[in-house]
Tab-separated table of N, CA and C and ligand atoms in Angstrom:
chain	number	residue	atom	x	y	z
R	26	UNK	N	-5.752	9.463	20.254
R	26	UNK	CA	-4.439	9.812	19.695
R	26	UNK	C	-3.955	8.705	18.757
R	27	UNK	N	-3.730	9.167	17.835
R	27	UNK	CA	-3.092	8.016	16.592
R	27	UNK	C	-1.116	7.877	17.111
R	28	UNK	N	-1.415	6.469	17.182
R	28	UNK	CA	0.400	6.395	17.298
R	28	UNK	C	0.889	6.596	15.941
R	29	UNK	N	1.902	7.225	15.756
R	29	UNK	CA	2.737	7.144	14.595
R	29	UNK	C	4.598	6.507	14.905
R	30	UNK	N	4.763	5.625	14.014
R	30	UNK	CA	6.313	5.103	14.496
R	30	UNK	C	7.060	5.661	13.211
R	31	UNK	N	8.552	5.665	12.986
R	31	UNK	CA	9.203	6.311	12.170
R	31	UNK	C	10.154	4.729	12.528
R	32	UNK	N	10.569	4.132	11.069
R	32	UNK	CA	11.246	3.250	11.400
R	32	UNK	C	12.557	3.295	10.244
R	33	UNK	N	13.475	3.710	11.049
R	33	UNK	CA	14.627	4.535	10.476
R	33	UNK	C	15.597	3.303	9.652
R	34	UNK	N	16.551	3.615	9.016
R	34	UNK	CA	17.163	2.778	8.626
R	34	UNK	C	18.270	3.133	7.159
R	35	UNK	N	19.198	2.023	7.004
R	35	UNK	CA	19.733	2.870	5.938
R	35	UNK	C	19.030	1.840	4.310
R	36	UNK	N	18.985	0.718	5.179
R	36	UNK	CA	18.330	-0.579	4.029
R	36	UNK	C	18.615	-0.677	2.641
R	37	UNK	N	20.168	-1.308	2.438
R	37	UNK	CA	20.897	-1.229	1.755
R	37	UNK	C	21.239	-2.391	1.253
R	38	UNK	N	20.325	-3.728	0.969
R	38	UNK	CA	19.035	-3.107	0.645
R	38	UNK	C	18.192	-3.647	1.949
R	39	UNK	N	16.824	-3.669	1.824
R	39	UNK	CA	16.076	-4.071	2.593
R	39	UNK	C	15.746	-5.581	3.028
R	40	UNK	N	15.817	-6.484	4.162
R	40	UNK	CA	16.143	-7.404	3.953
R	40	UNK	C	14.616	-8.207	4.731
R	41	UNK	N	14.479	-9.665	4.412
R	41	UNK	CA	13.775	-10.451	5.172
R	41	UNK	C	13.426	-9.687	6.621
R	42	UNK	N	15.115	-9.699	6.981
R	42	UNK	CA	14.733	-9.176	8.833
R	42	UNK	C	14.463	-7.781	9.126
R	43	UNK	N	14.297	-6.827	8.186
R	43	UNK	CA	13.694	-5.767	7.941
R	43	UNK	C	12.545	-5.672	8.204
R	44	UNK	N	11.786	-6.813	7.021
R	44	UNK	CA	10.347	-6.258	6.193
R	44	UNK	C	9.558	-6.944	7.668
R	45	UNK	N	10.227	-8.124	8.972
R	45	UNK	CA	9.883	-9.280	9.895
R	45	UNK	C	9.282	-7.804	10.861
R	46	UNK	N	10.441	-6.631	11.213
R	46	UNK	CA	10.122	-5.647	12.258
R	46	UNK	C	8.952	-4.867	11.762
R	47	UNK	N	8.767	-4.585	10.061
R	47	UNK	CA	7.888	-3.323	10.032
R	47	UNK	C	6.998	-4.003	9.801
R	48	UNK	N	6.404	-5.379	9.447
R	48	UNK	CA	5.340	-5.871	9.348
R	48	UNK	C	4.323	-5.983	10.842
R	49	UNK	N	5.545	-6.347	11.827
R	49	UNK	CA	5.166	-6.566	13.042
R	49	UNK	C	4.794	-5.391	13.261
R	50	UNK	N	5.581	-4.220	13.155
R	50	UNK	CA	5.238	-2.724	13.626
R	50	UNK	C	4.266	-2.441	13.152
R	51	UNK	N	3.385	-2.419	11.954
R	51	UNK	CA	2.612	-1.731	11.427
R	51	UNK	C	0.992	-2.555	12.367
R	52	UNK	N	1.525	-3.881	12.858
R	52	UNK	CA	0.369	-4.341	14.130
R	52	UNK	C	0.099	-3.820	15.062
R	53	UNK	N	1.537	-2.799	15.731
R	53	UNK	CA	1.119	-2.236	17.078
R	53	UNK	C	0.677	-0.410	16.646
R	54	UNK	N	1.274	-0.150	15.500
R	54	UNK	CA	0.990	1.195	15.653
R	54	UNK	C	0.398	1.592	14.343
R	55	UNK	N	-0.313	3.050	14.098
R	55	UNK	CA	-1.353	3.340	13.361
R	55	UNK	C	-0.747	3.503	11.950
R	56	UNK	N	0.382	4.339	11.780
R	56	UNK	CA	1.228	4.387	11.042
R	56	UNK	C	2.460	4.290	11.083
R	57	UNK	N	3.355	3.521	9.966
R	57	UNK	CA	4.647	3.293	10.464
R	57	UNK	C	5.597	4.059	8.903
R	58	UNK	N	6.278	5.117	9.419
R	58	UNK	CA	6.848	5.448	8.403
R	58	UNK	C	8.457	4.965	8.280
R	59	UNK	N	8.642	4.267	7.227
R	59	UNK	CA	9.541	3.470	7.393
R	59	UNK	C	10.883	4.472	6.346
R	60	UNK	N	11.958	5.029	6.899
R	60	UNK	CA	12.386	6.173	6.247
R	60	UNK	C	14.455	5.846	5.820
R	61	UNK	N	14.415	5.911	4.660
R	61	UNK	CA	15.747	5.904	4.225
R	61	UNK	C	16.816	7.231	5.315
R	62	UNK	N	17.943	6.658	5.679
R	62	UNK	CA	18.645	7.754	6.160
R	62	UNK	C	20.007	7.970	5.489
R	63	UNK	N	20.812	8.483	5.510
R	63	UNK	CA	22.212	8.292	5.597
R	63	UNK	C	22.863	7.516	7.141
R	64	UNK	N	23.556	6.430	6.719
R	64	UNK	CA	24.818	6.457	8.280
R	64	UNK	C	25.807	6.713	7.563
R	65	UNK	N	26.674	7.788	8.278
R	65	UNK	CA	27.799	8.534	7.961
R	65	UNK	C	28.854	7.461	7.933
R	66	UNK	N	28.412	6.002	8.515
R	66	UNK	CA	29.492	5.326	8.952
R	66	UNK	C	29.716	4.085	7.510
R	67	UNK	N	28.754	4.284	6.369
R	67	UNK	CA	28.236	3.356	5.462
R	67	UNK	C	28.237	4.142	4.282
R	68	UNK	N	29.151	3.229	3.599
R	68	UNK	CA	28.800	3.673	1.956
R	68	UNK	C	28.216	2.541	0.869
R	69	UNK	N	27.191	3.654	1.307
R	69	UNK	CA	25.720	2.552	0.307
R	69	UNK	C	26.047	1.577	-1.390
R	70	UNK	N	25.548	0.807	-1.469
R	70	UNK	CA	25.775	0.181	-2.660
R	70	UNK	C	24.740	1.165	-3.684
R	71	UNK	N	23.299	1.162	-2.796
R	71	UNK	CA	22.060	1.309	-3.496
R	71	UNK	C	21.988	2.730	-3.625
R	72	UNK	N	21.619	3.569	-4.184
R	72	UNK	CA	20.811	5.121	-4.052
R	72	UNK	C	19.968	5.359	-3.392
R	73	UNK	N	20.183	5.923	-2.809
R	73	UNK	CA	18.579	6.205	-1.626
R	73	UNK	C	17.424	6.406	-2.397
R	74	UNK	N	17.130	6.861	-3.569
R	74	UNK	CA	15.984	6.505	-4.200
R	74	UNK	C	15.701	4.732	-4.915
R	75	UNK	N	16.804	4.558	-4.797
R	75	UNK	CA	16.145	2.667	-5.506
R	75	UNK	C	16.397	1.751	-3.902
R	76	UNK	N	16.885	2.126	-2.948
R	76	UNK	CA	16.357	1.798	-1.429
R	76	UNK	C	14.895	2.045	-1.354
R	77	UNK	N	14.194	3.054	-1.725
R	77	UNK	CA	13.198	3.874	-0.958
R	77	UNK	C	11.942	3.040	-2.023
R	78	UNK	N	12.506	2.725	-3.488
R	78	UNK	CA	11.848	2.052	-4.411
R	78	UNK	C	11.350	0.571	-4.187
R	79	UNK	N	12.576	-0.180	-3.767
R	79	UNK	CA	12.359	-1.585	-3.398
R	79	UNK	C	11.288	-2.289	-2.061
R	80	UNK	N	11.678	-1.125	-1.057
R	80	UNK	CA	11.244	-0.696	0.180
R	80	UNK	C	9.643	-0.593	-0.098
R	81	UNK	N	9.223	0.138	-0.981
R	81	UNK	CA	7.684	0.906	-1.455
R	81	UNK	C	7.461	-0.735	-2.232
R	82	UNK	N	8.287	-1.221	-2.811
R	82	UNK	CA	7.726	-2.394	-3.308
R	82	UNK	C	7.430	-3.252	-2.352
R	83	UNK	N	8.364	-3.932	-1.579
R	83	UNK	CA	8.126	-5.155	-1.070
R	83	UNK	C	6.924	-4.914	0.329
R	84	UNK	N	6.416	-3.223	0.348
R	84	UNK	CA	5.278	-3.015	1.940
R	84	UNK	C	4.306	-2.748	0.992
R	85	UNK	N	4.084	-2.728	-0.418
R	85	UNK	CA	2.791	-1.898	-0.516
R	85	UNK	C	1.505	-3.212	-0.466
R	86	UNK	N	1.535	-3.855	-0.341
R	86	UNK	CA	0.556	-4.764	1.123
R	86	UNK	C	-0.064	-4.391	2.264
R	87	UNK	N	1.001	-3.375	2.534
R	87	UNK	CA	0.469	-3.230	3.889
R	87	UNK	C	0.479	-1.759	4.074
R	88	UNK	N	-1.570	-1.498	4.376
R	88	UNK	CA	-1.632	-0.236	4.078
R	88	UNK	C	-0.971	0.928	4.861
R	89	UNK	N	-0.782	0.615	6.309
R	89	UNK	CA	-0.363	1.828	7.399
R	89	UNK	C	1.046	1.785	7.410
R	90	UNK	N	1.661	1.483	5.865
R	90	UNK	CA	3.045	1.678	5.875
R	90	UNK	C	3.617	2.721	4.489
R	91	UNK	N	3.555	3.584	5.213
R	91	UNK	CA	4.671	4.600	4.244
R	91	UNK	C	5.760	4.895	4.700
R	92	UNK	N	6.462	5.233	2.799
R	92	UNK	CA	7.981	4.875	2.361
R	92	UNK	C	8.763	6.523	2.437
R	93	UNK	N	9.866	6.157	3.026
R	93	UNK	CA	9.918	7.431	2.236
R	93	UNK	C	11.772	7.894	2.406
R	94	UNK	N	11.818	9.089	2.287
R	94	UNK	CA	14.310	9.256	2.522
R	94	UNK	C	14.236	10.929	2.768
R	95	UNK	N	14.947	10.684	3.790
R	95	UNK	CA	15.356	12.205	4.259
R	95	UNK	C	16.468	12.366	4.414
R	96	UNK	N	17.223	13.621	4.269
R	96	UNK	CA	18.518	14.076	4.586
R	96	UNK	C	18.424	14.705	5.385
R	97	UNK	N	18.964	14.284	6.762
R	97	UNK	CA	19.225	14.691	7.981
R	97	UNK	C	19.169	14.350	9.306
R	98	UNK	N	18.955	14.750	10.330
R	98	UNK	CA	18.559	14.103	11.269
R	98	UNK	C	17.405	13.318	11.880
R	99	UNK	N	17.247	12.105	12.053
R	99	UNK	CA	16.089	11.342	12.160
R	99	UNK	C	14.979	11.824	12.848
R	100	UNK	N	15.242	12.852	14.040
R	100	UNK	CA	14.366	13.501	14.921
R	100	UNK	C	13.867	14.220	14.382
R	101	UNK	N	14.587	14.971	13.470
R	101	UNK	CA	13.694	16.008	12.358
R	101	UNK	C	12.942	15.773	11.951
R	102	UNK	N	13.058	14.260	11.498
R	102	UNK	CA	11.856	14.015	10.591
R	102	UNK	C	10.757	13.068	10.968
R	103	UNK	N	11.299	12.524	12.222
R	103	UNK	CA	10.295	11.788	13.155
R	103	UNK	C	9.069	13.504	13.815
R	104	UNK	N	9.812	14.350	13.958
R	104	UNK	CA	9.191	15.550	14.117
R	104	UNK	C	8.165	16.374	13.538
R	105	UNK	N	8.736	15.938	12.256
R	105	UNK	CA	7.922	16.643	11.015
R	105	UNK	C	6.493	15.364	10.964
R	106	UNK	N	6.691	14.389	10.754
R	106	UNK	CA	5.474	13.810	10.760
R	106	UNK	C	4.858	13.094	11.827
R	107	UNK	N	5.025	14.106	13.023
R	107	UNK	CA	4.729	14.086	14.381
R	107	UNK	C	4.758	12.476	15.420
R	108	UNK	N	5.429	11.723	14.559
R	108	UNK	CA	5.894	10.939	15.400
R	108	UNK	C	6.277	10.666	16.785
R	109	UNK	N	5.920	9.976	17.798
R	109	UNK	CA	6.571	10.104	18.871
R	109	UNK	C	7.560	8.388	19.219
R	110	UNK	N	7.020	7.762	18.289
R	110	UNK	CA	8.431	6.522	18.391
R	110	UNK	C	9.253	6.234	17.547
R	111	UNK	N	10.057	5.648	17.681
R	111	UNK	CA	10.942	5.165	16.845
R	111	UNK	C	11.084	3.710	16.869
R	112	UNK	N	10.949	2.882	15.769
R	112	UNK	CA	10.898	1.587	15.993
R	112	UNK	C	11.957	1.110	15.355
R	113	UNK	N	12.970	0.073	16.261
R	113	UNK	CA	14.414	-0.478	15.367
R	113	UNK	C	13.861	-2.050	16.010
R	114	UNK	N	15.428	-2.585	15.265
R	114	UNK	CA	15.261	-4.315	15.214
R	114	UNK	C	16.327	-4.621	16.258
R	115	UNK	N	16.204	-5.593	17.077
R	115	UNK	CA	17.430	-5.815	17.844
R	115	UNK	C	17.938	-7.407	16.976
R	116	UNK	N	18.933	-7.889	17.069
R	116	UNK	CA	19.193	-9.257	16.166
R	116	UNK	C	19.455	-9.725	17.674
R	117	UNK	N	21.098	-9.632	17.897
R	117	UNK	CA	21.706	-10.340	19.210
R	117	UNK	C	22.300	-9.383	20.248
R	118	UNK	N	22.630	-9.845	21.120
R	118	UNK	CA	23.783	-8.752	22.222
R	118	UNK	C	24.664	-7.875	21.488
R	119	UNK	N	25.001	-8.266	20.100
R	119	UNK	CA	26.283	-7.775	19.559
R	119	UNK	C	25.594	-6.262	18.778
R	120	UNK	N	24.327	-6.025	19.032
R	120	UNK	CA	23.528	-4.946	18.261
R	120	UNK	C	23.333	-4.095	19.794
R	121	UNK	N	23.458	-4.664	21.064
R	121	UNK	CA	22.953	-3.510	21.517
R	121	UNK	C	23.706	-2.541	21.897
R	122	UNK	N	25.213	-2.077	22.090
R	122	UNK	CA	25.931	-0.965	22.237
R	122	UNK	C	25.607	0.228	20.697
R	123	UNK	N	25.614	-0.485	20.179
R	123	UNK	CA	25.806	0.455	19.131
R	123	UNK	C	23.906	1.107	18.832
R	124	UNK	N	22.707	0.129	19.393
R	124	UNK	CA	21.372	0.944	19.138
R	124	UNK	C	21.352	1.900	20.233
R	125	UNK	N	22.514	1.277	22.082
R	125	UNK	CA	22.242	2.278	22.870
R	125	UNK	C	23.085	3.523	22.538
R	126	UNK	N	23.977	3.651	21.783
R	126	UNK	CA	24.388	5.140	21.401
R	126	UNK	C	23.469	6.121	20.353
R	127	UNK	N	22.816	4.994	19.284
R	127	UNK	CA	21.613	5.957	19.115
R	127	UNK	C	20.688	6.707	19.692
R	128	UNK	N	20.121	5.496	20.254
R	128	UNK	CA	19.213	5.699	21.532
R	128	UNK	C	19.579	7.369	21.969
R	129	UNK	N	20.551	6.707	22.910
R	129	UNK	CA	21.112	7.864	23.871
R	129	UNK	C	21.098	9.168	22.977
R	130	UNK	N	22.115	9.435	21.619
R	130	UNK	CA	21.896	10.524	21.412
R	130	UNK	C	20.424	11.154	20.605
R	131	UNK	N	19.416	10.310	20.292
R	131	UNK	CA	18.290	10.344	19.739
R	131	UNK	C	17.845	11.208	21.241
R	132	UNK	N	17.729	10.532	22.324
R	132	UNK	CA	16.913	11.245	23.211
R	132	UNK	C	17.243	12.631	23.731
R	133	UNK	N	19.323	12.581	23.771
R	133	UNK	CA	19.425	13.618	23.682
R	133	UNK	C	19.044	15.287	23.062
R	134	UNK	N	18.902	14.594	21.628
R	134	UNK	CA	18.309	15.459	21.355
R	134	UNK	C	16.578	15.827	20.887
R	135	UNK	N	15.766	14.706	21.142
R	135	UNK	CA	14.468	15.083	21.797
R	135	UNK	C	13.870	14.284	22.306
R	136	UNK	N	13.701	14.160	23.775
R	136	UNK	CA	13.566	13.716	24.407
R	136	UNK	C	11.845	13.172	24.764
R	137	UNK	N	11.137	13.761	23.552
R	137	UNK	CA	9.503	13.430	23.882
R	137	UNK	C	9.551	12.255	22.316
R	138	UNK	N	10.415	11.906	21.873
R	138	UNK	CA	10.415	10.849	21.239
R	138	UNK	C	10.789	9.756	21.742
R	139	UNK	N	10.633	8.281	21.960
R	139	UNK	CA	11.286	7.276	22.691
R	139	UNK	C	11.075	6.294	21.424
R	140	UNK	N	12.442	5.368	21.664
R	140	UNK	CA	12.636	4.307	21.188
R	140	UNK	C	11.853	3.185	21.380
R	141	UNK	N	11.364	1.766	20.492
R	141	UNK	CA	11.093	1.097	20.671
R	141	UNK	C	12.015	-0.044	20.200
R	142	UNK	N	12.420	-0.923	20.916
R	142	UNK	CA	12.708	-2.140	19.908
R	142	UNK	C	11.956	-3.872	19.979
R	143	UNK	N	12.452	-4.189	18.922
R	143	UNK	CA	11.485	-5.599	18.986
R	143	UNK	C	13.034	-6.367	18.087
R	144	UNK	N	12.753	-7.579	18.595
R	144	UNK	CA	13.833	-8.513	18.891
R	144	UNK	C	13.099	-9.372	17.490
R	145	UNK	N	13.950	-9.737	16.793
R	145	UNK	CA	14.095	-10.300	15.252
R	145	UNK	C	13.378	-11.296	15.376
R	146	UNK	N	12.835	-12.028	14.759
R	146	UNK	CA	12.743	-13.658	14.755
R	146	UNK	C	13.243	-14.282	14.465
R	147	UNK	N	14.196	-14.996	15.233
R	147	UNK	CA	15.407	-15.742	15.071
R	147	UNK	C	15.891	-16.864	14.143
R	148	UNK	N	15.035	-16.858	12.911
R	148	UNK	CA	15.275	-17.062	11.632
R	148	UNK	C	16.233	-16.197	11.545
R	149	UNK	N	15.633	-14.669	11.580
R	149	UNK	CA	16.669	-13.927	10.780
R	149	UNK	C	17.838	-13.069	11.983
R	150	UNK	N	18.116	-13.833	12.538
R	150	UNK	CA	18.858	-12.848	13.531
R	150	UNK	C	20.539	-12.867	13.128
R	151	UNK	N	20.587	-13.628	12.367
R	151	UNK	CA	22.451	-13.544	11.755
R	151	UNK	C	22.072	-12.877	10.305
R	152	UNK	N	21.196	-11.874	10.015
R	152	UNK	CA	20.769	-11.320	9.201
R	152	UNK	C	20.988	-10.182	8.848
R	153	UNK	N	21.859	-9.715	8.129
R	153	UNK	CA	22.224	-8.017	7.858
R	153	UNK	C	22.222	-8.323	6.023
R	154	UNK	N	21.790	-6.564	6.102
R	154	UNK	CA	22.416	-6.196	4.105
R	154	UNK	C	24.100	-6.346	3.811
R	155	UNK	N	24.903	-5.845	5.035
R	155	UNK	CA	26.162	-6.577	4.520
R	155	UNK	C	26.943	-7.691	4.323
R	156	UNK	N	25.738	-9.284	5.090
R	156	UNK	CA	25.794	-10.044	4.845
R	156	UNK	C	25.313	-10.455	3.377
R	157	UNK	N	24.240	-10.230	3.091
R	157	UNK	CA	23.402	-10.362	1.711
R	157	UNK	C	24.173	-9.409	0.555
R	158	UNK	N	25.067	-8.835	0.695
R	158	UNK	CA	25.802	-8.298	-0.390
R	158	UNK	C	26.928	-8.947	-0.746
R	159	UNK	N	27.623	-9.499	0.248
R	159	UNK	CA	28.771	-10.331	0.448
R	159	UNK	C	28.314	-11.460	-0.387
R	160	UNK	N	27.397	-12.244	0.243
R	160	UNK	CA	27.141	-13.152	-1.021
R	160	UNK	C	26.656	-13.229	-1.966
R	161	UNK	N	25.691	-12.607	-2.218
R	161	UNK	CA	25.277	-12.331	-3.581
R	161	UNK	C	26.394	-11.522	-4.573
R	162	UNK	N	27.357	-11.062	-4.009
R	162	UNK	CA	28.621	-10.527	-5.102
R	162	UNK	C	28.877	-11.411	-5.624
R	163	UNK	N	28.762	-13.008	-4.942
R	163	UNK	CA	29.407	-14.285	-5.497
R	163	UNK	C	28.254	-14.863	-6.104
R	164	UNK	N	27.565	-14.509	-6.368
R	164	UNK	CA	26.084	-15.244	-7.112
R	164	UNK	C	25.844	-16.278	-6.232
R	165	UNK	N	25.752	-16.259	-4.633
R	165	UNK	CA	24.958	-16.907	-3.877
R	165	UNK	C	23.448	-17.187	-3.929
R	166	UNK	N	22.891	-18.560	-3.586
R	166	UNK	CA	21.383	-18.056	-3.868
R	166	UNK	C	20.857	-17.346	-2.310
R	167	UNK	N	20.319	-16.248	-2.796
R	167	UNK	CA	19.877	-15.207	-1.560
R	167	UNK	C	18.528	-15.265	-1.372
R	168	UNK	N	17.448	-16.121	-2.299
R	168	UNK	CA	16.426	-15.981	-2.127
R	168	UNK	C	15.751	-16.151	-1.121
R	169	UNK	N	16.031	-17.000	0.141
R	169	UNK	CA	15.571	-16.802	1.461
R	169	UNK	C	15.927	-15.894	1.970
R	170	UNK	N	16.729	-15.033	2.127
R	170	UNK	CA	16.942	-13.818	3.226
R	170	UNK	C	16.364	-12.542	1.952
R	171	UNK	N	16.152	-12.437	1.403
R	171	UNK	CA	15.734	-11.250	0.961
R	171	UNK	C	14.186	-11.261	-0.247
R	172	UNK	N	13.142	-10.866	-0.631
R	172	UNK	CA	11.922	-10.117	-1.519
R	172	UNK	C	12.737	-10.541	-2.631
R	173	UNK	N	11.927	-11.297	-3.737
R	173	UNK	CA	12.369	-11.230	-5.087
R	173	UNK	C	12.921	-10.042	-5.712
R	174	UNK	N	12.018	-9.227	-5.328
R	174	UNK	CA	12.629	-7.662	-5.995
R	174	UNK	C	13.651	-7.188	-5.688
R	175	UNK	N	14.171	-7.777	-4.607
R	175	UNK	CA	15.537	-7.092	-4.244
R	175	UNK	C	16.776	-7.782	-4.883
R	176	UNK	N	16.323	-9.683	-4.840
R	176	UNK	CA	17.253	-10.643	-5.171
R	176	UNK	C	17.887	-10.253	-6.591
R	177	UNK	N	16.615	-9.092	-7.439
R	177	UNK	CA	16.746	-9.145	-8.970
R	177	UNK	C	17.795	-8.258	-8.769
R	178	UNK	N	17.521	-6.900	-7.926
R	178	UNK	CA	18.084	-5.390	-7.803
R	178	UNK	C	19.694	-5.821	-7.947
R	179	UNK	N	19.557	-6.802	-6.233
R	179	UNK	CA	21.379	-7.255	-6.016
R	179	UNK	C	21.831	-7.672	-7.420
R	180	UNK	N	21.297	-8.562	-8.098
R	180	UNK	CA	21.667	-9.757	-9.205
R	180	UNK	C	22.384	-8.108	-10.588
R	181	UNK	N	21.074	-7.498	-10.661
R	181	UNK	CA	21.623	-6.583	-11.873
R	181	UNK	C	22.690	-5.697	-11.674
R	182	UNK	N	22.452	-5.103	-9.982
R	182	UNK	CA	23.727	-4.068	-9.592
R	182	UNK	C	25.243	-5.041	-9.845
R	183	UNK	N	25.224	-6.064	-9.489
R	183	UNK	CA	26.758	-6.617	-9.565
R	183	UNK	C	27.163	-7.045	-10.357
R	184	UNK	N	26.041	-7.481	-11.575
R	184	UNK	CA	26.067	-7.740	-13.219
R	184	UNK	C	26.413	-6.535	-13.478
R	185	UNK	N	26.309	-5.127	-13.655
R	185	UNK	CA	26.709	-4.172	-13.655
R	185	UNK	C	28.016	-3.986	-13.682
R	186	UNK	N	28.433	-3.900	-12.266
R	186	UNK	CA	29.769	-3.507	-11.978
R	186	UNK	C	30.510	-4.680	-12.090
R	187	UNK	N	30.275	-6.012	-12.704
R	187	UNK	CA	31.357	-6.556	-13.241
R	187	UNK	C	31.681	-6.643	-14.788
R	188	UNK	N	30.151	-5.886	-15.764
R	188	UNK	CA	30.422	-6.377	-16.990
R	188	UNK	C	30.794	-4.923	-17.505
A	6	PNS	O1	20.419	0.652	9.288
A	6	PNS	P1	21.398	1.474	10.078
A	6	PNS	O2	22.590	1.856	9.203
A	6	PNS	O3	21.832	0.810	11.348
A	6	PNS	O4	20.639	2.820	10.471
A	6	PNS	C1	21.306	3.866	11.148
A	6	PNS	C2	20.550	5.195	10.952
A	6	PNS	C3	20.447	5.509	9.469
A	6	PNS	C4	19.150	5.041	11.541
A	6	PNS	C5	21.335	6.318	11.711
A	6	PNS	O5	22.632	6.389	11.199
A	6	PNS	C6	20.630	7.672	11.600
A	6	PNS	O6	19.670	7.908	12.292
A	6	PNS	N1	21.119	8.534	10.692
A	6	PNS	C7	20.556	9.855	10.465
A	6	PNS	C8	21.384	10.930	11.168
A	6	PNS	C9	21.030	11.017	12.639
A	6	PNS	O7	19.922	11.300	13.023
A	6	PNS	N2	22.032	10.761	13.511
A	6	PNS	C10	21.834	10.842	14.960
A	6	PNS	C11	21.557	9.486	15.573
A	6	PNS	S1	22.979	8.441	15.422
């Protein structure tokens, strides 16, 4: 049986402590599809196609990793490409109420999928995209927490919307 993982996310953009879980993931399992979502709770800077772009850039190294963005529910599409895990990042304590309400309603609604998580490497564990947007709005240098390609993406989007 080939494992397949679905490693969900909204990756806005994609960060150091991102690329730390799916690199690791793509060690334990055969394929790891690493998939743009919507959170209803987030309004994206990026387009889910230049997420899904940067994303395809900074893994195509690594062959048992495909890119990809769906609209809808994650189970759907962990479903559709017969997935049976789901692989997320834990940072600190302050991440786990909010992965166990995924969790919970993920299993709720299918229950032959199970979660996996793997705990950051604590380099990057004070590590989020809404940290890395915050400063880079201010022309912080971001080049340690995030892929050149992204540092450029942030740099032009906010050159953008300020000129
Ligand atoms: O990177 P994030 O924002 O923490 O990822 C959250 C995400 C996108 C994985 C979650 O919001 C999601 O799965 N959205 C798709 C809709 C869905 O399946 N919702 C039910 C589980 S909350």
């Amino acid at each position: 049986m080939t494992a397949i993982a679905v490693c969900p996310g909204s990756f806005d953009p994609i960060t150091y402590g991102h690329l730390d879980i799916i690199k690791r993931g793509a060690k334990v399992f055969d394929t790891v599809y690493v998939v743009v979502l919507n959170n209803a709770a987030k309004n994206p800077l990026f387009t889910a196609k230049e997420r899904c772009d940067l994303i395809e850039e900074v893994t195509k190294d690594i062959p048992n990793v495909k890119v990809d963005v769906f609209q809808g529910l994650l189970v759907d599409y962990a479903r559709s490409k017969n997935a049976k895990a789901i692989l997320r990042g834990l940072r600190a304590v302050s991440d786990f109420e909010y992965e166990m309400q995924i969790t919970s309603m993920n299993r709720l609604l299918e229950e032959n999928i199970e979660t996996f998580f793997m705990m950051t490497n604590n380099q990057y564990s004070f590590l989020s995209s809404s940290i890395v947007k915050e400063v880079a709005k201010y022309r912080a240098d971001i080049s340690e927490l995030v892929p050149s390609a992204v540092e450029k993406a942030l740099i032009s989007k906010f050159h953008h919307m300020t000129s």
